[in-house]
Coordinates of C-alpha atoms and ligand atoms in Angstrom, one line a residue:
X1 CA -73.9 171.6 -38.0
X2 CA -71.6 171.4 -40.8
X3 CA -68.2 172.7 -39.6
X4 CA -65.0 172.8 -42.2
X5 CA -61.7 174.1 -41.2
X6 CA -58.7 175.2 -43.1
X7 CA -55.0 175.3 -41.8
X8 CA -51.8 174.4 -42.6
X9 CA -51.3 171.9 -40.2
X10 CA -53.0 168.4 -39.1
X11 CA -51.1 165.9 -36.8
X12 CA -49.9 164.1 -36.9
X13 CA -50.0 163.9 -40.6
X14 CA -47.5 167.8 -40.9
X15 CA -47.1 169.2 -37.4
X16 CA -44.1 172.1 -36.3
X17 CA -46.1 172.6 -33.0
X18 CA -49.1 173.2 -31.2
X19 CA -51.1 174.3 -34.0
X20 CA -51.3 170.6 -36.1
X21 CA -52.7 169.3 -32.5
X22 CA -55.3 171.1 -32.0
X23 CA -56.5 170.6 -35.7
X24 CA -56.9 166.8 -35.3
X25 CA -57.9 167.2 -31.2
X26 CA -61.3 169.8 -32.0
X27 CA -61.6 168.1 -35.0
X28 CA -62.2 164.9 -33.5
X29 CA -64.1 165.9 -30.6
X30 CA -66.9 167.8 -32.8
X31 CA -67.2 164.6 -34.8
X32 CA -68.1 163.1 -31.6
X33 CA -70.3 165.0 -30.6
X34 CA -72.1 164.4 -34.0
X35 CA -71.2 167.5 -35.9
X36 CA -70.4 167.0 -39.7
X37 CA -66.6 168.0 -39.9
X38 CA -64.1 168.7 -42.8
X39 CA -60.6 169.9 -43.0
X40 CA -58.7 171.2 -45.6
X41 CA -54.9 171.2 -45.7
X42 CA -52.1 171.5 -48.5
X43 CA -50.7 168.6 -49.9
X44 CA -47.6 168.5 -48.8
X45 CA -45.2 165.8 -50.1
X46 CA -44.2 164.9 -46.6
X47 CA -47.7 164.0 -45.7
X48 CA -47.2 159.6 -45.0
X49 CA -49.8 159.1 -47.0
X50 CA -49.7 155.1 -45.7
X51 CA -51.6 157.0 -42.7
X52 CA -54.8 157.9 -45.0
X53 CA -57.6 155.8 -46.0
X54 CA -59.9 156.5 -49.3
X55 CA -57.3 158.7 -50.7
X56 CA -58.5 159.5 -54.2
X57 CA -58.9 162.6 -56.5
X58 CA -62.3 164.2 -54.9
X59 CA -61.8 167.4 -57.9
X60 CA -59.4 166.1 -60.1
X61 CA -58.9 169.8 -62.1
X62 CA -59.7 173.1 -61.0
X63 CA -57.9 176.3 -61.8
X64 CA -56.8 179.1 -59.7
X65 CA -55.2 182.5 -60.5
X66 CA -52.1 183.9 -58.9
X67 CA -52.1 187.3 -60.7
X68 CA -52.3 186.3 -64.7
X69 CA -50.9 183.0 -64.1
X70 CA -53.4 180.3 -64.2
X71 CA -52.5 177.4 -62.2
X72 CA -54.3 173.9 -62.4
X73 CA -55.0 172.1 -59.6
X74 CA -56.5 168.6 -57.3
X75 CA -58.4 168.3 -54.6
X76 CA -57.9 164.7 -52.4
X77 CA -60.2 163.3 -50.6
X78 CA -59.1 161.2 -47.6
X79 CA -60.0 159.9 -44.1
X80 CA -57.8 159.9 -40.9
X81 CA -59.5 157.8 -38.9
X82 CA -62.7 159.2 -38.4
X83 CA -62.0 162.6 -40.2
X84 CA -62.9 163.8 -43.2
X85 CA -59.9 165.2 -44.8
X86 CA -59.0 167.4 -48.1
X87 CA -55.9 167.9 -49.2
X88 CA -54.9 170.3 -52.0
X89 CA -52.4 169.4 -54.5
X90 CA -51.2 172.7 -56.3
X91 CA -49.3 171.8 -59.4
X92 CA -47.7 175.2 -58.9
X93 CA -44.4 175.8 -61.0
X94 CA -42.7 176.9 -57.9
X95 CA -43.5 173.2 -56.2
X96 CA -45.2 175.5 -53.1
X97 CA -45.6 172.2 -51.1
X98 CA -43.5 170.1 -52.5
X99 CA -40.2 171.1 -50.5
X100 CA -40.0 168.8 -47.8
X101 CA -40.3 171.2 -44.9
X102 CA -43.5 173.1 -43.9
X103 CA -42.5 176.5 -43.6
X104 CA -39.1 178.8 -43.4
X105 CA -39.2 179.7 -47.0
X106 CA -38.6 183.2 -48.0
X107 CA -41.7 183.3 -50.1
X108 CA -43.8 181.3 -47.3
X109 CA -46.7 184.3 -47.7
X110 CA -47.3 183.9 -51.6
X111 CA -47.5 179.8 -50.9
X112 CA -50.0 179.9 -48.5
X113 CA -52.0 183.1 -50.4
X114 CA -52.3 180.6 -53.3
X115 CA -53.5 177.7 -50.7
X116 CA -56.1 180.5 -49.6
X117 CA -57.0 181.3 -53.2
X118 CA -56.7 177.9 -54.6
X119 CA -59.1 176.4 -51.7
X120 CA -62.0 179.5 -51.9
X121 CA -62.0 178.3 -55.9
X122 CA -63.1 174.5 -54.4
X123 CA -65.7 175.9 -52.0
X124 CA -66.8 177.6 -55.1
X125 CA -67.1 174.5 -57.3
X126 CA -68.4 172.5 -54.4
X127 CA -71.4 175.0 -53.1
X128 CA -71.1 173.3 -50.0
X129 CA -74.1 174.7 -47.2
X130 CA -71.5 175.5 -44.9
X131 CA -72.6 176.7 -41.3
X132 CA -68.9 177.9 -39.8
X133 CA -65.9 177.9 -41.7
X134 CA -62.9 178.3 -39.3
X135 CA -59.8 179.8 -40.2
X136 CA -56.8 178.8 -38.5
X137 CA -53.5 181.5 -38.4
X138 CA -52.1 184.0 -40.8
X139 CA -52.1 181.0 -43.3
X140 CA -55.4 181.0 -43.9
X141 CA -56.8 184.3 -42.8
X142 CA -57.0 185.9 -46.3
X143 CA -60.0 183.1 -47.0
X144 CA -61.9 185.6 -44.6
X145 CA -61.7 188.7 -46.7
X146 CA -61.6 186.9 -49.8
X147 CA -64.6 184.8 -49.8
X148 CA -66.7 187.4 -47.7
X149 CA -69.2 188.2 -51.3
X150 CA -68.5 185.2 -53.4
X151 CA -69.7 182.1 -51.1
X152 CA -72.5 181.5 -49.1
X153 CA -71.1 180.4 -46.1
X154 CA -73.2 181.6 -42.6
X155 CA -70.1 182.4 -39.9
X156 CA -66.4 182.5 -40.5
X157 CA -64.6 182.0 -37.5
X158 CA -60.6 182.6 -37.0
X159 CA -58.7 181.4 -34.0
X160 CA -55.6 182.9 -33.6
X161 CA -53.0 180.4 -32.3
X162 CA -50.1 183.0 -31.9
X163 CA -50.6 186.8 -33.2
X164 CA -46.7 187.1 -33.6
X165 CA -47.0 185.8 -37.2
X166 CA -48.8 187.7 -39.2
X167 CA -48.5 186.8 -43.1
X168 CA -46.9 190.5 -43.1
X169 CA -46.8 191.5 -47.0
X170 CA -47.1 193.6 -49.5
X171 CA -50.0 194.8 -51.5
X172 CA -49.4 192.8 -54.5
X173 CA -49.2 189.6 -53.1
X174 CA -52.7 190.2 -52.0
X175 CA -53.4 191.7 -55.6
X176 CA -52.3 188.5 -57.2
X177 CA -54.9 186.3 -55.4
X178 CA -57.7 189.2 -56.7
X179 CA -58.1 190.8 -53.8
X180 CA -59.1 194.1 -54.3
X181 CA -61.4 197.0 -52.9
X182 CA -63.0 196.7 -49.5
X183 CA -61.4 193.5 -49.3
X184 CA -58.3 194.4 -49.6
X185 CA -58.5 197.5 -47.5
X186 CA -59.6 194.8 -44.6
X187 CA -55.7 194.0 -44.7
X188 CA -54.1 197.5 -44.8
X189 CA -52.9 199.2 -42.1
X190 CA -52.1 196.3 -40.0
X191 CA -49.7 197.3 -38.0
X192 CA -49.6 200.8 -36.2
X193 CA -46.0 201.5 -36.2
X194 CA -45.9 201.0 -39.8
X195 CA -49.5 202.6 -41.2
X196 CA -49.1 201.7 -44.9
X197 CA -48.4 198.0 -44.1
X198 CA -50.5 194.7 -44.7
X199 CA -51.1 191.8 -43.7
X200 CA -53.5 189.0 -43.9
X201 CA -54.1 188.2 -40.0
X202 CA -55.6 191.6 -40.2
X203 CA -57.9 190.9 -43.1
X204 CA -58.9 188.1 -41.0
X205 CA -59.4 189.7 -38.1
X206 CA -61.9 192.6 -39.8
X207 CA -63.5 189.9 -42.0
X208 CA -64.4 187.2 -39.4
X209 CA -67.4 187.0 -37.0
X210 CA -65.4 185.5 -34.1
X211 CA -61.8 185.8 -33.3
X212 CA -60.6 183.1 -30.8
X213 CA -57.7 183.4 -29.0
X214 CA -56.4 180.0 -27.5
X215 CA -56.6 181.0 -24.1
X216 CA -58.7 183.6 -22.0
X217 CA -55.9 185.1 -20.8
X218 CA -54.3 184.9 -24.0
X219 CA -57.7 186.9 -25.0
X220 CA -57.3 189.9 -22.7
X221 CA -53.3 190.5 -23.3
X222 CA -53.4 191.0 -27.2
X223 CA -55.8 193.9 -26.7
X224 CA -52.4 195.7 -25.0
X225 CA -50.1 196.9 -26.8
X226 CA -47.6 195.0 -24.7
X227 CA -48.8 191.5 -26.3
X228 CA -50.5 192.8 -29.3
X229 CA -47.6 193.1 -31.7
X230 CA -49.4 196.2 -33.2
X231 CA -52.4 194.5 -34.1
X232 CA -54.0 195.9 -30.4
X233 CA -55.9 198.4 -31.5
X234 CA -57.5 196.5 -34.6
X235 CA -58.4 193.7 -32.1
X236 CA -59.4 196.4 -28.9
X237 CA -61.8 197.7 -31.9
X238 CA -63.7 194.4 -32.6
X239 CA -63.2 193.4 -29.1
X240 CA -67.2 192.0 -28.8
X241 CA -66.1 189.4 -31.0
X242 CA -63.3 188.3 -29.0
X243 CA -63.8 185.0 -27.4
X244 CA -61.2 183.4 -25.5
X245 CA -61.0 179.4 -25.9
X246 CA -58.8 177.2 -23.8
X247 CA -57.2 174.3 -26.0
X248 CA -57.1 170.9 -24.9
X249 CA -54.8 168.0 -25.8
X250 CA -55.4 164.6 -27.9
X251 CA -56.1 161.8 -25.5
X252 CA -55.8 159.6 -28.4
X253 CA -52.1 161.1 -29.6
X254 CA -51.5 161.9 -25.9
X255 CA -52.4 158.7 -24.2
X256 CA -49.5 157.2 -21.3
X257 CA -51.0 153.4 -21.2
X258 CA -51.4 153.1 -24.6
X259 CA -48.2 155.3 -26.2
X260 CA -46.4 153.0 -28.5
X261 CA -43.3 155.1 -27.9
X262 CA -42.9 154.2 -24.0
X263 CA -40.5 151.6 -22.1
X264 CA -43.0 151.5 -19.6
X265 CA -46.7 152.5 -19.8
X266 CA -49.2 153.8 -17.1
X267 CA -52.6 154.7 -16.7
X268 CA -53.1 158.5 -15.2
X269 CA -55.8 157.0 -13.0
X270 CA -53.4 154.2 -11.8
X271 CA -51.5 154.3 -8.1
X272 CA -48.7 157.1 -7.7
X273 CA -46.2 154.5 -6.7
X274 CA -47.1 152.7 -10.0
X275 CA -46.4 155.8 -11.9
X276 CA -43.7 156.9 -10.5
X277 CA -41.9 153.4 -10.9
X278 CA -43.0 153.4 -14.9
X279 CA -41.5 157.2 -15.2
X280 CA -38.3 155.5 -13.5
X281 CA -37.9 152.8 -16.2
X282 CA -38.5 155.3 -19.0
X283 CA -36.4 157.2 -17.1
X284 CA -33.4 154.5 -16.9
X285 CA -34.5 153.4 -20.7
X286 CA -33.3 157.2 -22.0
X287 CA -30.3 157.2 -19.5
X288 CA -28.8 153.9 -21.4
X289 CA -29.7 155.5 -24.9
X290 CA -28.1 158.8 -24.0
X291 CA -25.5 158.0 -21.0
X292 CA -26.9 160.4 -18.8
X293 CA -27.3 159.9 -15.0
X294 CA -30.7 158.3 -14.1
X295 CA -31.1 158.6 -10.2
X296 CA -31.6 162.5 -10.2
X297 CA -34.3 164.8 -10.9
X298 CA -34.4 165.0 -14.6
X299 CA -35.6 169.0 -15.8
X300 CA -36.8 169.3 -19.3
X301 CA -38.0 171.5 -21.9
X302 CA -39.9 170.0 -25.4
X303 CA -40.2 173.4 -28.0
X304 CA -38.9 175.8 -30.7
X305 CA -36.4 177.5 -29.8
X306 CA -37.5 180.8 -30.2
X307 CA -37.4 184.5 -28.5
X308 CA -40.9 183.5 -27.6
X309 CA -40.0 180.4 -25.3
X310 CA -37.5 182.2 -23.7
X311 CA -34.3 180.5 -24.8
X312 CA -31.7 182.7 -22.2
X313 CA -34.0 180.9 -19.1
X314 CA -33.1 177.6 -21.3
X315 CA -29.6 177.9 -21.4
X316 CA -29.7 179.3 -17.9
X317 CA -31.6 176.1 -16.7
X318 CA -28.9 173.9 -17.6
X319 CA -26.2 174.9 -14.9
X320 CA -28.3 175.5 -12.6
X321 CA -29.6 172.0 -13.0
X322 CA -26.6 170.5 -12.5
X323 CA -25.6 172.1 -9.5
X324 CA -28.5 170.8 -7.9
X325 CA -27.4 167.7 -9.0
X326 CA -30.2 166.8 -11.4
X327 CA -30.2 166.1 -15.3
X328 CA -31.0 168.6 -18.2
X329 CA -33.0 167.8 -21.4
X330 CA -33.4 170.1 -24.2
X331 CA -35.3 168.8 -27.5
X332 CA -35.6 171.4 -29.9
X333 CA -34.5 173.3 -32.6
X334 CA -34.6 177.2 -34.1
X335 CA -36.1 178.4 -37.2
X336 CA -33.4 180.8 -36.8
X337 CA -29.8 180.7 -37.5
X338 CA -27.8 182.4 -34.6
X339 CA -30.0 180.9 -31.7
X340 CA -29.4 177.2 -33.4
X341 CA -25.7 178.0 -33.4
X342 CA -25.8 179.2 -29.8
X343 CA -27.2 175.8 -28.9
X344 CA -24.7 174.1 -31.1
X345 CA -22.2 175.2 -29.7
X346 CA -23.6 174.7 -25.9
X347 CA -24.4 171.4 -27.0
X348 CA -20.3 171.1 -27.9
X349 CA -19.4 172.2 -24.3
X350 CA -22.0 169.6 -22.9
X351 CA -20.9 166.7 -24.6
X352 CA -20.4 163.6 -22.7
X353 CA -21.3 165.8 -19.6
X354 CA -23.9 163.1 -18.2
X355 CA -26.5 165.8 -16.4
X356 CA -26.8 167.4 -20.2
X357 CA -28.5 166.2 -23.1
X358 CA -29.3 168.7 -26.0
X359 CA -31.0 167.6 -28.9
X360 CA -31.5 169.4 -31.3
X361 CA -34.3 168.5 -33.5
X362 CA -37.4 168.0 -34.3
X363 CA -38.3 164.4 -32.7
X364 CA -41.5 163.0 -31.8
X365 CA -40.9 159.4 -30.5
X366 CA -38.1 161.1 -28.1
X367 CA -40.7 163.7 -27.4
X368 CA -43.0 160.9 -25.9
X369 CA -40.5 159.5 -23.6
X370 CA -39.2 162.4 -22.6
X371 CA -42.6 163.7 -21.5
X372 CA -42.8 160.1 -20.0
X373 CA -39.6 160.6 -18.2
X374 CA -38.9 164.2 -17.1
X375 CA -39.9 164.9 -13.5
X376 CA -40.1 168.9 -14.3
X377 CA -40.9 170.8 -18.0
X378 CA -40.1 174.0 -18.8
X379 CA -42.3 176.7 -20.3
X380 CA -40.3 179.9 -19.8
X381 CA -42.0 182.2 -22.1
X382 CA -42.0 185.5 -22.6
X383 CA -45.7 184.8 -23.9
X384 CA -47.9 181.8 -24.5
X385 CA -51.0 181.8 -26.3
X386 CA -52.1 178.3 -24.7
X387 CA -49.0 176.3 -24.7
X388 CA -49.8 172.2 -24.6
X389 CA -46.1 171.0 -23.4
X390 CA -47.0 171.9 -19.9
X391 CA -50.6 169.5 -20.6
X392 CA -49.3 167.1 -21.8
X393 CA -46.3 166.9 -19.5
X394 CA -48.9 167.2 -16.8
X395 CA -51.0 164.1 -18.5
X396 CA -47.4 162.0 -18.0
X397 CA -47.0 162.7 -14.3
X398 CA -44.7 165.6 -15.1
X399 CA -44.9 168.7 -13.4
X400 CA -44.7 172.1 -15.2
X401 CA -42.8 175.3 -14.1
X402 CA -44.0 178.1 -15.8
X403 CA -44.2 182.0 -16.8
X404 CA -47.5 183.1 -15.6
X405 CA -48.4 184.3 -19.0
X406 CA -51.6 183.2 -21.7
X407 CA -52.6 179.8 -21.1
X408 CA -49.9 179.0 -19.1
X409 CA -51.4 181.3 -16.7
X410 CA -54.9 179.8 -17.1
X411 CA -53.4 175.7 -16.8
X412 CA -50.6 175.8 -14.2
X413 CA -51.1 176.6 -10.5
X414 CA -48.7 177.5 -7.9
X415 CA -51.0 178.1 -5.1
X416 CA -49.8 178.1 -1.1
X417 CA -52.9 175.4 -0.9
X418 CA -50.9 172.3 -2.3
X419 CA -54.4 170.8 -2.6
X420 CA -54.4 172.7 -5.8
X421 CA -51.4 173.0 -6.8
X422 CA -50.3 171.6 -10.0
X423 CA -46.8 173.0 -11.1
X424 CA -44.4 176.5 -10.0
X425 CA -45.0 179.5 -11.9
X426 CA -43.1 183.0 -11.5
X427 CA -44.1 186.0 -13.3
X428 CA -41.4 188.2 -13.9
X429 CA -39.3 187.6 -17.0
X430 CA -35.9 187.6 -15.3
X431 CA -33.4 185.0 -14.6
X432 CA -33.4 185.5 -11.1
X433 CA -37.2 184.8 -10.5
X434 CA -36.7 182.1 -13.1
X435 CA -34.0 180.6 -11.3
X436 CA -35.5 181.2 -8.2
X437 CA -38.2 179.0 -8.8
X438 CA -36.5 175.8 -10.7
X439 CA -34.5 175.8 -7.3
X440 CA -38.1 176.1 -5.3
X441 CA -39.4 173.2 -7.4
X442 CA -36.0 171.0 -7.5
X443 CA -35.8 170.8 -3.9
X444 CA -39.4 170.5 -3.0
X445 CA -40.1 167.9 -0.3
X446 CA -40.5 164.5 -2.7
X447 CA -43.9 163.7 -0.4
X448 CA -45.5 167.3 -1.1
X449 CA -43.9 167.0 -5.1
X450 CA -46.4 163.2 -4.9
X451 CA -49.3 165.6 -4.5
X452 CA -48.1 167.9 -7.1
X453 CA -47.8 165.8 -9.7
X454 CA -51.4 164.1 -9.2
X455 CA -52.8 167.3 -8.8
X456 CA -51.9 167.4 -12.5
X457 CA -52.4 163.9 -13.4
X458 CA -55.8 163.7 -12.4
X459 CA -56.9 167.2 -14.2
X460 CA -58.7 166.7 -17.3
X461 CA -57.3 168.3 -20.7
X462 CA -58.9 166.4 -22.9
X463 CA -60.8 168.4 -25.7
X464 CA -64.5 167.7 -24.5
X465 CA -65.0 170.5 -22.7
X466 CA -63.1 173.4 -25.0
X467 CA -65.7 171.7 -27.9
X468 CA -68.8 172.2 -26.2
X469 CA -67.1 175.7 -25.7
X470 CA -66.4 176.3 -29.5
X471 CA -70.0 174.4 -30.1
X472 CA -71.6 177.0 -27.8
X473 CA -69.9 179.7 -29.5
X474 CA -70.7 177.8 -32.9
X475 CA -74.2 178.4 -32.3
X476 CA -74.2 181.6 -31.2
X477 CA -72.8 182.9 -34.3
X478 CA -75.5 181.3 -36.4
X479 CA -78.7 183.2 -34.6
Ligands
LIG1 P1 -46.0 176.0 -30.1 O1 -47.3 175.6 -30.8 O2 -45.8 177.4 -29.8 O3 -44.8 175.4 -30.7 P2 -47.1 174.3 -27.9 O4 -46.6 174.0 -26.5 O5 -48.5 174.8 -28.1 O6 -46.0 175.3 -28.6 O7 -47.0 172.9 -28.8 C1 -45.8 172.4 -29.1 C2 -46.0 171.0 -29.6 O8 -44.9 170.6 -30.4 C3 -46.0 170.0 -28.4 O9 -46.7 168.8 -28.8 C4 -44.5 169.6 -28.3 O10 -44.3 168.3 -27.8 C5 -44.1 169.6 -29.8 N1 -42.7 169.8 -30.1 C6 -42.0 171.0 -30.0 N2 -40.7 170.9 -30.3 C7 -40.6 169.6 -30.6 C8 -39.4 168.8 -31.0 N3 -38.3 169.3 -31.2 N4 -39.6 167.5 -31.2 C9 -40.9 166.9 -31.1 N5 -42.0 167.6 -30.7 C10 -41.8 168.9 -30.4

């Protein structure tokens, strides 16, 4: 089957979060199991190109319009590992991906518009047989609409990492990358508390023959209105294709005994004792780096700081943490600019204080050994469409403690059976039950907390079973 994805994200070549992961995790799994894979991505000048093999011009001039501008661009060829990559150099007067940051710019929809434009003028020039291209996110959800008559491609498939972000615009954005008619009508009315809106998650969404949530839970809550950031009734209408897809993590990026990043590295299948001693010299390792106290319970969270992860449980974490006499870790940082000041300045009040250590930035070696060294993660959120901290942090003998919400609902279980227990979980969205249950977990007997955290370490998240899931769902759509 010949499978070719678009997105705006492939890690760990350009990654802001969960979405770059699961490009390179499905993406390697269905070349294993034999499929004929291809991913297209932007150019972007912060892709480490040293990372690549083969790079060379695979189209070296093709023109695109954005309205009556015509705009020349190349098409790269490339291998990552054992993945067929294409990345897409615009030489676009406004330097689109030539900024140094992935996203946060105020003209973020018109960039990746032109990426959806630019990349349906390839496939055109290409007239590759291609079984299911998958769409990945408002970046690339306009490809649906807009190549609908002009390519013969059998399925389109669009997985909806988180329906928050929509690639809300106006009409003649869409205009300016020729859509028009039907197509463009597939875009209008997104939202029902604003009727004469667009946007291109929408377009996507009417255009595609599967819709994949990244969780089954994830699945059922956008049809309410609660979850569905106005885009519930669109989805409850083309609910039959609906399919709810748990996402799995890298074992290759994700990997304890062979992460390059790690003081001390472990295998999951290896003797608790043994882990638990290689989490304490990881532990002791970021203690010396950061001054912080290393014979305590160490609490952590690894995320954007965003409404969506719940940042008041975060701040509220971190006193409460040390009263119960164990260490805080926050690595993260907000797209937006009061919540990164409000963690400035807590940071300020912290400093020196060695139960706190907020960080906050984007950092993926400290990531690793923090995953390596926490004994609890955080995943407060208000919603979650999947979530991976809480996998991967249960992959490093970590154990999560959750909002039952999305895939966090569907991963982490707080059952009265400690047989199956893997992590805590509370469900309302209130400090007190939040609090309530980092206190539960904190002072959890430190044998019954042993069983916890294998219960997680020995649960497979790797991506072999959500690929035969997509595969089965792959060839369902091409009956
Ligand atoms: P989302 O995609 O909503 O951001 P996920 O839990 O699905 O959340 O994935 C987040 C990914 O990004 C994880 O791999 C996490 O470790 C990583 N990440 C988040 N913030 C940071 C940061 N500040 N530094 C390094 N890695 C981060």
């Amino acid at each position: 089957m010949h499978i070719v994805h678009i997105a705006a994200e492939f890690a760990p070549l350009v990654k802001a979060g969960g979405l770059g992961e699961v490009l390179i995790g499905l993406s390697r799994a269905l070349t294993s199991l034999g499929e004929k894979v291809d991913v297209i991505i932007p150019k972007y000048d912060l892709i480490p190109t040293n990372l690549l093999s083969n790079l060379q011009k695979e189209v070296p001039h093709f023109t695109a319009y954005e309205g009556s501008q015509e705009i020349s661009n190349t098409m790269w060829s490339a291998q990552f590992e054992n993945i067929n990559l294409h990345l897409l150099e615009m030489h676009h007067p406004q330097k689109y991906f030539n900024r140094g940051e992935i996203y946060g710019f105020p003209d973020d929809v018109p960039r990746f518009l032109y990426f959806s434009k630019a990349t349906v003028e390839y496939l055109k020039i290409k007239q590759l047989p291609i079984d299911i291209l998958h769409l990945h996110d408002w970046h690339t959800a306009a490809i649906a609409p807009l190549i609908r008559d002009s390519i013969k491609v059998h399925s389109i498939a669009l997985s909806i990492h988180n329906l928050e972000h929509q690639g809300k615009c106006g009409i003649k954005d869409l205009e300016a990358i020729g859509l028009s008619g039907s197509a463009l009508s597939k875009c209008h009315g997104a939202d029902s508390r604003y009727p004469d809106s667009y946007n291109t998650l929408k377009g996507g969404i009417e255009s595609s023959d599967a819709i994949i949530p990244v969780s089954p839970t994830y699945a059922k809550e956008i049809l309410t209105h609660q979850y569905g950031c106005g885009l519930d009734p669109i989805l409850s209408k083309r609910k039959s294709h609906i399919y709810g897809i748990l996402n799995g993590i890298d074992e290759l990026l994700w990997d304890p005994s062979t992460d390059q990043h790690l003081k001390a590295r472990f295998k999951t299948t290896d003797p608790l004792e043994k882990i638990i001693a290689a989490k304490k010299e990881n532990k002791s390792f970021l203690a010396n780096r950061f001054n912080l106290k290393a014979d305590a319970p160490w609490v952590g969270a690894i995320t954007r700081i965003v409404p969506q992860k719940g940042p008041e449980f975060l701040e509220a974490a971190i006193e409460q943490t040390i009263k119960n006499g164990g260490v805080y870790t926050l690595l993260g940082s907000s797209p937006i600019h009061d919540l990164q000041h409000q963690f400035e300045q807590l940071k300020k009040h912290y400093q020196n204080n060695p139960q706190v250590l907020l960080q906050l930035d984007f950092d993926e070696a400290l990531a690793h050994q923090l995953y390596a060294a926490l004994d609890f993660i955080l995943l407060p959120s208000h919603f979650e469409p999947c979530g991976l901290a809480q996998l991967i942090g249960m992959h490093y003998g970590t154990t999560p403690i959750v909002r039952l919400t999305g895939g966090l609902k569907d991963t982490v279980f707080d059952t009265k059976e400690i047989s199956k227990q893997n992590g805590f979980t509370f469900e309302e969205p209130t400090i007190q039950a939040f609090l309530h249950t980092l206190n539960r977990a904190m002072k959890i007997d430190p044998e019954k907390h042993a069983i916890i955290r294998h219960n997680g370490l020995k649960t497979n998240f790797g991506w072999e079973k959500p690929a035969n899931n997509y595969m089965t769902l792959y060839r369902t759509l091409l009956i």
